[in-house]
CSV table of C-alpha atoms in Angstrom, one decimal:
chain,number,residue,atom,x,y,z
A,1,MET,CA,-61.4,-76.0,-43.0
A,2,SER,CA,-63.1,-72.8,-42.7
A,3,LYS,CA,-65.4,-74.6,-39.9
A,4,GLY,CA,-61.9,-75.5,-38.1
A,5,ASN,CA,-60.2,-72.1,-38.8
A,6,GLU,CA,-63.2,-70.4,-36.9
A,7,GLY,CA,-63.7,-72.8,-34.1
A,8,SER,CA,-59.7,-71.8,-33.8
A,9,LYS,CA,-60.2,-68.2,-34.0
A,10,GLY,CA,-62.7,-68.6,-31.6
A,11,LYS,CA,-61.0,-70.3,-29.1
A,12,GLY,CA,-58.2,-67.4,-29.3
A,13,SER,CA,-60.4,-65.1,-29.5
A,14,GLY,CA,-61.9,-66.2,-26.2
A,15,ARG,CA,-59.1,-66.1,-24.5
A,16,ARG,CA,-58.1,-62.9,-25.4
A,17,ASP,CA,-61.7,-62.2,-24.2
A,18,GLY,CA,-61.5,-64.4,-21.1
A,19,LYS,CA,-57.9,-62.0,-20.1
A,20,SER,CA,-59.5,-59.2,-20.7
A,21,ALA,CA,-62.8,-59.7,-18.8
A,22,GLY,CA,-60.5,-61.1,-15.8
A,23,ALA,CA,-58.6,-57.5,-15.7
A,24,SER,CA,-61.8,-55.2,-15.7
A,25,LYS,CA,-63.5,-57.9,-13.0
A,26,ASN,CA,-59.7,-57.2,-11.0
A,27,ASN,CA,-60.2,-53.5,-12.1
A,28,ASP,CA,-63.5,-53.3,-11.0
A,29,ARG,CA,-62.4,-54.6,-7.6
A,30,ARG,CA,-59.7,-52.7,-7.3
A,31,ASN,CA,-62.5,-49.7,-8.0
A,32,ASP,CA,-64.7,-50.9,-5.7
A,33,GLN,CA,-62.1,-50.7,-2.7
A,34,SER,CA,-61.2,-47.3,-3.4
A,35,PHE,CA,-64.9,-46.1,-2.9
A,36,ASP,CA,-66.6,-46.4,0.4
A,37,ASN,CA,-70.4,-47.7,0.6
A,38,LYS,CA,-71.6,-44.2,-0.1
A,39,GLY,CA,-69.8,-44.1,-2.9
A,40,GLY,CA,-66.8,-41.2,-2.2
A,41,ALA,CA,-63.2,-41.7,-1.8
A,42,SER,CA,-62.1,-43.8,0.6
A,43,SER,CA,-59.7,-41.9,3.3
A,44,ARG,CA,-57.3,-44.7,3.0
A,45,SER,CA,-56.4,-44.0,-1.0
A,46,LYS,CA,-56.0,-40.1,0.1
A,47,ASP,CA,-53.8,-40.8,3.2
A,48,SER,CA,-51.4,-42.6,0.8
A,49,ASN,CA,-51.3,-40.2,-2.0
A,50,ASP,CA,-50.7,-37.3,0.8
A,51,ARG,CA,-48.2,-39.6,3.5
A,52,PRO,CA,-44.4,-38.6,3.3
A,53,THR,CA,-42.5,-41.8,2.2
A,54,THR,CA,-38.7,-43.2,2.4
A,55,ARG,CA,-38.8,-43.9,-1.7
A,56,GLY,CA,-38.7,-41.3,-4.1
A,57,GLY,CA,-41.2,-38.8,-5.6
A,58,LYS,CA,-42.3,-35.7,-4.3
A,59,ASN,CA,-42.9,-37.1,-1.0
A,60,GLN,CA,-40.0,-38.3,-0.2
A,61,VAL,CA,-38.8,-37.1,3.3
A,62,VAL,CA,-35.4,-35.3,3.0
A,63,GLY,CA,-35.4,-33.7,6.3
A,64,THR,CA,-37.4,-32.6,9.2
A,65,SER,CA,-38.3,-29.1,10.3
A,66,ARG,CA,-37.3,-27.0,13.5
A,67,SER,CA,-40.3,-28.5,15.3
A,68,GLY,CA,-38.9,-32.3,14.3
A,69,ASN,CA,-42.1,-32.9,12.0
A,70,PRO,CA,-40.7,-34.0,8.4
A,71,VAL,CA,-40.1,-32.4,5.2
A,72,THR,CA,-40.8,-34.1,2.1
A,73,LYS,CA,-38.9,-33.0,-1.2
A,74,LYS,CA,-41.9,-31.0,-2.8
A,75,GLU,CA,-41.7,-28.6,0.7
A,76,TYR,CA,-38.5,-28.1,0.9
A,77,ILE,CA,-38.2,-27.3,-3.4
A,78,ASP,CA,-41.4,-24.7,-2.4
A,79,ARG,CA,-39.6,-23.5,0.4
A,80,LYS,CA,-36.3,-22.6,-1.4
A,81,LYS,CA,-38.3,-21.3,-4.1
A,82,SER,CA,-39.7,-19.4,-2.2
A,83,GLU,CA,-37.2,-18.1,0.3
A,84,SER,CA,-34.7,-16.9,-3.7
A,85,PHE,CA,-37.7,-15.1,-4.3
A,86,THR,CA,-37.6,-13.0,-0.9
A,87,LYS,CA,-33.9,-12.8,-1.0
A,88,ARG,CA,-33.5,-10.9,-4.6
A,89,LYS,CA,-36.3,-8.9,-3.5
A,90,THR,CA,-34.0,-8.1,-0.4
A,91,ASP,CA,-31.1,-7.5,-2.1
A,92,LYS,CA,-32.5,-4.8,-4.7
A,93,ALA,CA,-33.7,-3.3,-2.2
A,94,GLY,CA,-31.4,-3.5,0.8
A,95,THR,CA,-27.1,-3.5,1.7
A,96,ARG,CA,-25.6,-6.1,3.2
A,97,LEU,CA,-24.6,-5.2,6.5
A,98,ASN,CA,-20.5,-5.6,6.3
A,99,LYS,CA,-20.7,-3.4,2.8
A,100,TYR,CA,-22.9,-0.7,5.0
A,101,ILE,CA,-20.0,-0.8,7.4
A,102,ALA,CA,-18.1,-0.4,5.4
A,103,ASN,CA,-19.1,2.6,3.3
A,104,SER,CA,-19.7,4.4,6.7
A,105,GLY,CA,-15.6,4.8,6.6
A,106,LEU,CA,-15.6,2.8,9.4
A,107,CYS,CA,-13.5,-0.3,8.6
A,108,SER,CA,-12.8,-2.9,5.5
A,109,ARG,CA,-15.5,-5.6,4.8
A,110,ARG,CA,-13.4,-8.2,6.0
A,111,ASP,CA,-13.0,-6.4,9.8
A,112,ALA,CA,-16.8,-5.1,9.7
A,113,ASP,CA,-17.8,-9.3,9.1
A,114,ILE,CA,-15.2,-9.7,12.3
A,115,TYR,CA,-17.6,-7.3,14.5
A,116,ILE,CA,-20.7,-8.2,13.2
A,117,LYS,CA,-19.6,-11.8,14.8
A,118,ALA,CA,-18.3,-10.8,17.7
A,119,GLY,CA,-21.6,-9.0,18.2
A,120,SER,CA,-21.0,-5.1,18.7
A,121,VAL,CA,-22.9,-4.2,15.9
A,122,SER,CA,-27.1,-4.3,16.1
A,123,VAL,CA,-29.9,-3.2,14.0
A,124,ASN,CA,-32.6,-1.0,15.0
A,125,GLY,CA,-32.3,-2.3,18.8
A,126,LYS,CA,-31.1,-5.7,17.7
A,127,PRO,CA,-28.1,-6.9,18.1
A,128,VAL,CA,-27.1,-9.3,14.5
A,129,ILE,CA,-24.5,-11.8,14.0
A,130,GLU,CA,-25.8,-13.1,10.6
A,131,MET,CA,-23.3,-12.4,7.8
A,132,GLY,CA,-25.5,-11.7,5.0
A,133,TYR,CA,-28.3,-9.6,6.8
A,134,GLN,CA,-29.7,-6.9,4.2
A,135,VAL,CA,-29.9,-3.5,5.8
A,136,MET,CA,-33.5,-1.8,4.7
A,137,PRO,CA,-33.7,2.2,4.3
A,138,GLY,CA,-34.9,3.6,7.5
A,139,ASP,CA,-33.3,1.0,9.4
A,140,GLU,CA,-30.7,2.0,12.4
A,141,VAL,CA,-27.3,0.7,12.2
A,142,ARG,CA,-25.2,1.3,15.8
A,143,PHE,CA,-21.8,-0.5,16.4
A,144,ASP,CA,-20.8,-0.3,20.1
A,145,ASP,CA,-24.0,1.4,20.9
A,146,ARG,CA,-22.9,4.4,18.6
A,147,PRO,CA,-25.0,5.3,15.2
A,148,ILE,CA,-23.3,5.0,11.7
A,149,GLN,CA,-24.3,6.1,8.6
A,150,ALA,CA,-24.2,4.0,5.2
A,151,THR,CA,-22.5,7.1,3.6
A,152,LYS,CA,-18.7,6.7,3.4
A,153,LYS,CA,-17.2,9.7,5.6
A,154,GLU,CA,-15.1,11.6,3.5
A,155,TYR,CA,-11.4,13.6,4.9
A,156,PHE,CA,-9.9,16.7,3.2
A,157,ILE,CA,-6.7,19.0,4.3
A,158,LEU,CA,-6.4,22.8,3.4
A,159,ASN,CA,-3.2,24.5,2.9
A,160,LYS,CA,-5.3,27.8,3.9
A,161,PRO,CA,-4.2,30.8,2.6
A,162,LYS,CA,-4.8,34.5,4.2
A,163,GLY,CA,-8.4,36.3,4.1
A,164,PHE,CA,-10.3,33.6,4.4
A,165,ASN,CA,-12.3,33.5,8.3
A,166,SER,CA,-13.4,30.1,10.3
A,167,PRO,CA,-16.3,31.4,11.5
A,168,ARG,CA,-17.8,29.6,14.3
A,169,LYS,CA,-21.6,28.1,14.1
A,170,GLY,CA,-24.2,30.3,13.5
A,171,GLU,CA,-21.4,33.5,13.0
A,172,GLY,CA,-21.9,35.1,9.7
A,173,SER,CA,-18.9,35.8,7.8
A,174,THR,CA,-17.3,37.0,4.1
A,175,ARG,CA,-14.6,34.7,2.4
A,176,THR,CA,-14.9,31.7,4.8
A,177,VAL,CA,-12.6,28.7,4.4
A,178,LEU,CA,-15.9,26.7,3.8
A,179,ASP,CA,-15.6,28.6,0.4
A,180,LEU,CA,-12.6,26.8,-0.9
A,181,MET,CA,-14.1,23.6,-0.2
A,182,GLU,CA,-17.3,23.8,-2.3
A,183,ASN,CA,-16.2,21.9,-4.8
A,184,ALA,CA,-15.0,19.2,-2.7
A,185,SER,CA,-17.9,17.0,-1.5
A,186,PRO,CA,-21.7,17.3,-1.9
A,187,ASN,CA,-21.8,16.4,1.7
A,188,SER,CA,-21.5,19.2,4.6
A,189,LEU,CA,-18.0,19.3,5.9
A,190,HIS,CA,-16.4,20.5,9.3
A,191,PHE,CA,-13.3,21.7,10.2
A,192,VAL,CA,-11.1,20.8,12.6
A,193,GLY,CA,-8.3,23.6,14.1
A,194,ARG,CA,-9.9,27.1,13.3
A,195,LEU,CA,-7.4,29.6,12.1
A,196,GLY,CA,-7.9,33.3,12.4
A,197,ARG,CA,-8.3,35.2,8.8
A,198,THR,CA,-5.0,36.4,8.5
A,199,SER,CA,-3.3,32.5,10.1
A,200,LEU,CA,-2.3,30.3,7.3
A,201,GLY,CA,-1.6,26.6,7.3
A,202,VAL,CA,-3.3,22.9,7.9
A,203,MET,CA,-6.8,22.7,8.3
A,204,LEU,CA,-8.8,19.4,8.1
A,205,PHE,CA,-12.2,19.1,6.9
A,206,THR,CA,-14.3,16.0,7.3
A,207,SER,CA,-18.4,14.9,6.9
A,208,ASP,CA,-17.5,13.2,10.2
A,209,LEU,CA,-19.1,15.3,12.6
A,210,GLU,CA,-18.2,13.0,15.6
A,211,LEU,CA,-14.5,13.0,14.9
A,212,ALA,CA,-14.2,16.9,14.3
A,213,ASN,CA,-15.9,17.1,17.0
A,214,LYS,CA,-13.8,15.6,19.1
A,215,LEU,CA,-10.8,16.9,17.6
A,216,ASN,CA,-12.5,20.3,18.0
A,217,ASN,CA,-12.7,19.6,21.7
A,218,PRO,CA,-10.7,22.1,24.2
A,219,LYS,CA,-9.8,19.5,26.1
A,220,GLN,CA,-8.3,17.7,23.7
A,221,LYS,CA,-4.7,17.2,23.4
A,222,LEU,CA,-3.8,17.3,19.4
A,223,ARG,CA,-0.5,17.6,18.2
A,224,LYS,CA,0.2,21.0,16.7
A,225,ILE,CA,3.3,22.8,15.2
A,226,TYR,CA,3.6,26.5,14.3
A,227,GLN,CA,6.1,28.9,12.8
A,228,VAL,CA,5.4,32.4,13.8
A,229,ALA,CA,7.4,35.8,12.5
A,230,LEU,CA,7.1,38.2,15.2
A,231,ASP,CA,7.6,41.8,15.3
A,232,ARG,CA,11.3,42.0,16.7
A,233,SER,CA,14.0,39.6,17.5
A,234,PHE,CA,13.0,36.7,19.9
A,235,LYS,CA,15.2,37.0,23.0
A,236,HIS,CA,17.0,34.0,24.1
A,237,GLU,CA,15.8,34.3,27.7
A,238,ASP,CA,12.1,34.7,26.4
A,239,LEU,CA,12.8,31.5,24.9
A,240,MET,CA,13.7,30.0,27.9
A,241,LYS,CA,10.9,31.1,29.5
A,242,LEU,CA,8.4,29.6,27.7
A,243,ARG,CA,10.5,26.5,27.2
A,244,ASN,CA,9.8,25.8,31.0
A,245,GLY,CA,6.2,26.4,31.2
A,246,ILE,CA,4.0,29.6,31.2
A,247,LEU,CA,0.6,30.1,33.5
A,248,LEU,CA,-2.3,31.7,31.5
A,249,ASP,CA,-5.6,32.3,32.8
A,250,ARG,CA,-4.2,30.7,36.0
A,251,GLU,CA,-4.1,27.4,34.1
A,252,GLU,CA,-0.2,26.2,33.2
A,253,VAL,CA,0.7,26.5,29.1
A,254,GLU,CA,2.8,23.0,28.2
A,255,ILE,CA,4.8,23.7,25.5
A,256,LYS,CA,6.4,20.7,24.2
A,257,GLU,CA,9.1,22.2,22.3
A,258,ILE,CA,9.9,25.7,21.1
A,259,ASN,CA,13.3,26.9,18.9
A,260,TYR,CA,14.2,29.3,16.8
A,261,VAL,CA,13.5,28.2,12.6
A,262,GLU,CA,16.5,26.5,11.0
A,263,ASN,CA,18.3,28.9,8.8
A,264,GLY,CA,15.7,31.5,9.7
A,265,LYS,CA,15.8,35.2,10.7
A,266,ASN,CA,16.1,35.8,14.5
A,267,ASN,CA,12.4,36.5,14.7
A,268,GLU,CA,11.3,33.2,13.4
A,269,VAL,CA,9.9,30.4,15.8
A,270,GLY,CA,8.8,27.2,16.2
A,271,ILE,CA,6.5,26.0,18.1
A,272,GLU,CA,4.7,22.5,19.5
A,273,ILE,CA,1.3,23.0,21.6
A,274,HIS,CA,-1.0,20.7,22.3
A,275,SER,CA,-3.7,23.0,23.2
A,276,GLY,CA,-7.2,22.9,21.9
A,277,LYS,CA,-7.7,27.2,23.2
A,278,ASP,CA,-8.8,29.7,20.8
A,279,ASN,CA,-5.9,31.8,19.7
A,280,ILE,CA,-3.7,30.2,22.4
A,281,VAL,CA,-0.5,30.3,20.3
A,282,GLN,CA,-0.5,34.6,20.2
A,283,ARG,CA,-1.3,34.8,23.8
A,284,VAL,CA,1.6,32.6,24.8
A,285,PHE,CA,4.0,35.3,23.0
A,286,GLU,CA,1.9,38.5,24.2
A,287,SER,CA,2.6,36.8,27.5
A,288,VAL,CA,6.3,37.6,27.1
A,289,GLY,CA,5.7,41.2,24.7
A,290,TYR,CA,5.8,40.0,21.7
A,291,GLU,CA,3.4,40.1,18.5
A,292,ILE,CA,3.1,37.7,16.0
A,293,LYS,CA,2.8,39.2,12.5
A,294,VAL,CA,3.1,36.0,10.8
A,295,LEU,CA,1.3,32.2,11.8
A,296,ASP,CA,1.3,29.4,9.9
A,297,ARG,CA,0.5,25.9,11.4
A,298,VAL,CA,2.4,22.9,9.7
A,299,VAL,CA,1.6,20.3,11.3
A,300,LEU,CA,-2.2,19.3,12.7
A,301,GLY,CA,-2.9,15.8,14.8
A,302,GLY,CA,0.2,14.2,12.2
A,303,LEU,CA,-1.1,16.0,8.9
A,304,THR,CA,1.5,18.0,7.1
A,305,LYS,CA,1.0,20.9,4.2
A,306,LYS,CA,4.2,19.2,2.4
A,307,ASP,CA,3.4,19.4,-1.5
A,308,LEU,CA,0.5,21.0,-1.3
A,309,PRO,CA,0.7,24.6,-2.5
A,310,ARG,CA,-1.2,27.1,-0.8
A,311,GLY,CA,-5.1,27.6,-1.6
A,312,HIS,CA,-5.3,23.8,-2.6
A,313,TYR,CA,-6.8,20.8,-0.5
A,314,ARG,CA,-6.7,17.1,-1.1
A,315,ARG,CA,-8.0,13.5,-0.1
A,316,LEU,CA,-6.4,12.1,3.0
A,317,THR,CA,-5.2,8.7,2.8
A,318,ASP,CA,-6.7,5.7,4.1
A,319,GLN,CA,-4.0,5.4,6.3
A,320,GLU,CA,-3.9,8.9,7.8
A,321,VAL,CA,-7.5,8.6,8.5
A,322,ILE,CA,-6.9,5.2,10.8
A,323,ASN,CA,-3.9,7.9,12.5
A,324,LEU,CA,-6.9,10.3,13.1
A,325,LYS,CA,-9.1,8.1,14.6
A,326,MET,CA,-6.9,6.5,16.8
A,327,ILE,CA,-6.2,9.9,18.3
A,328,ARG,CA,-7.1,9.6,22.1
């Protein structure tokens, strides 16, 4: 019995050993095939590990590059990780182009996207139509070939009191209209519609230098309405003379409208004039023999001083800014 058991045990062990030995031989053959005659790894083995495949795994082909080469899953993931890291760095340092344009006060972000798609925007001299483009510090952004800045431009209206001068560039003066606006904004403000020390009324202040220069141009036909108090009663015949237009310095001055102030005195007159020349209203009345005692501008380019106390200012509404920029 014990002998038979030993024989059975040996036979079973032999089968297991035989199977093990066979597997070992097969492994040896595979190992032999995986090495060349010099003992190095075969190139076929290397190629099979790195070659793109249509089966699953990191070498699965998921697309093609711009040059037409296959792109594996691993290459795609690595590229996305790199792009994500770069985007995070860019987002931190830069500003999206549509936001940059909107911050300039030119238009809304939605409208900025339309302009970008239309090719109206360039950065550092190159047109940009990419929606998510990031503007970096130091980049030059131009809209319709005009430079723009990211700082949102500001616009204010002031109801000027007496006693404050509107100095020209380089002209020194005490108590200027800029003193009244010193707390309005940390940015440099430029005024539109110069008024003398004794004059009153509407003035525009803005950090938008381009718009200020445009509206201050003497050739710009900016609508202005004044109420004046003269040194004596204003004769009807003189009113008709001015209504028909006059010549100053051999140039015709067009007076859009002139009339007595409603419910006012005989020496109180309202006049609408679009000329941008200095002291034009005073010169108009001097041409028919009158001196202005009080000059109060009540309208400037569509802006009025309604509900704005003397010496106070307010920020313009978005619609008021749009209206100003539409003036030609």
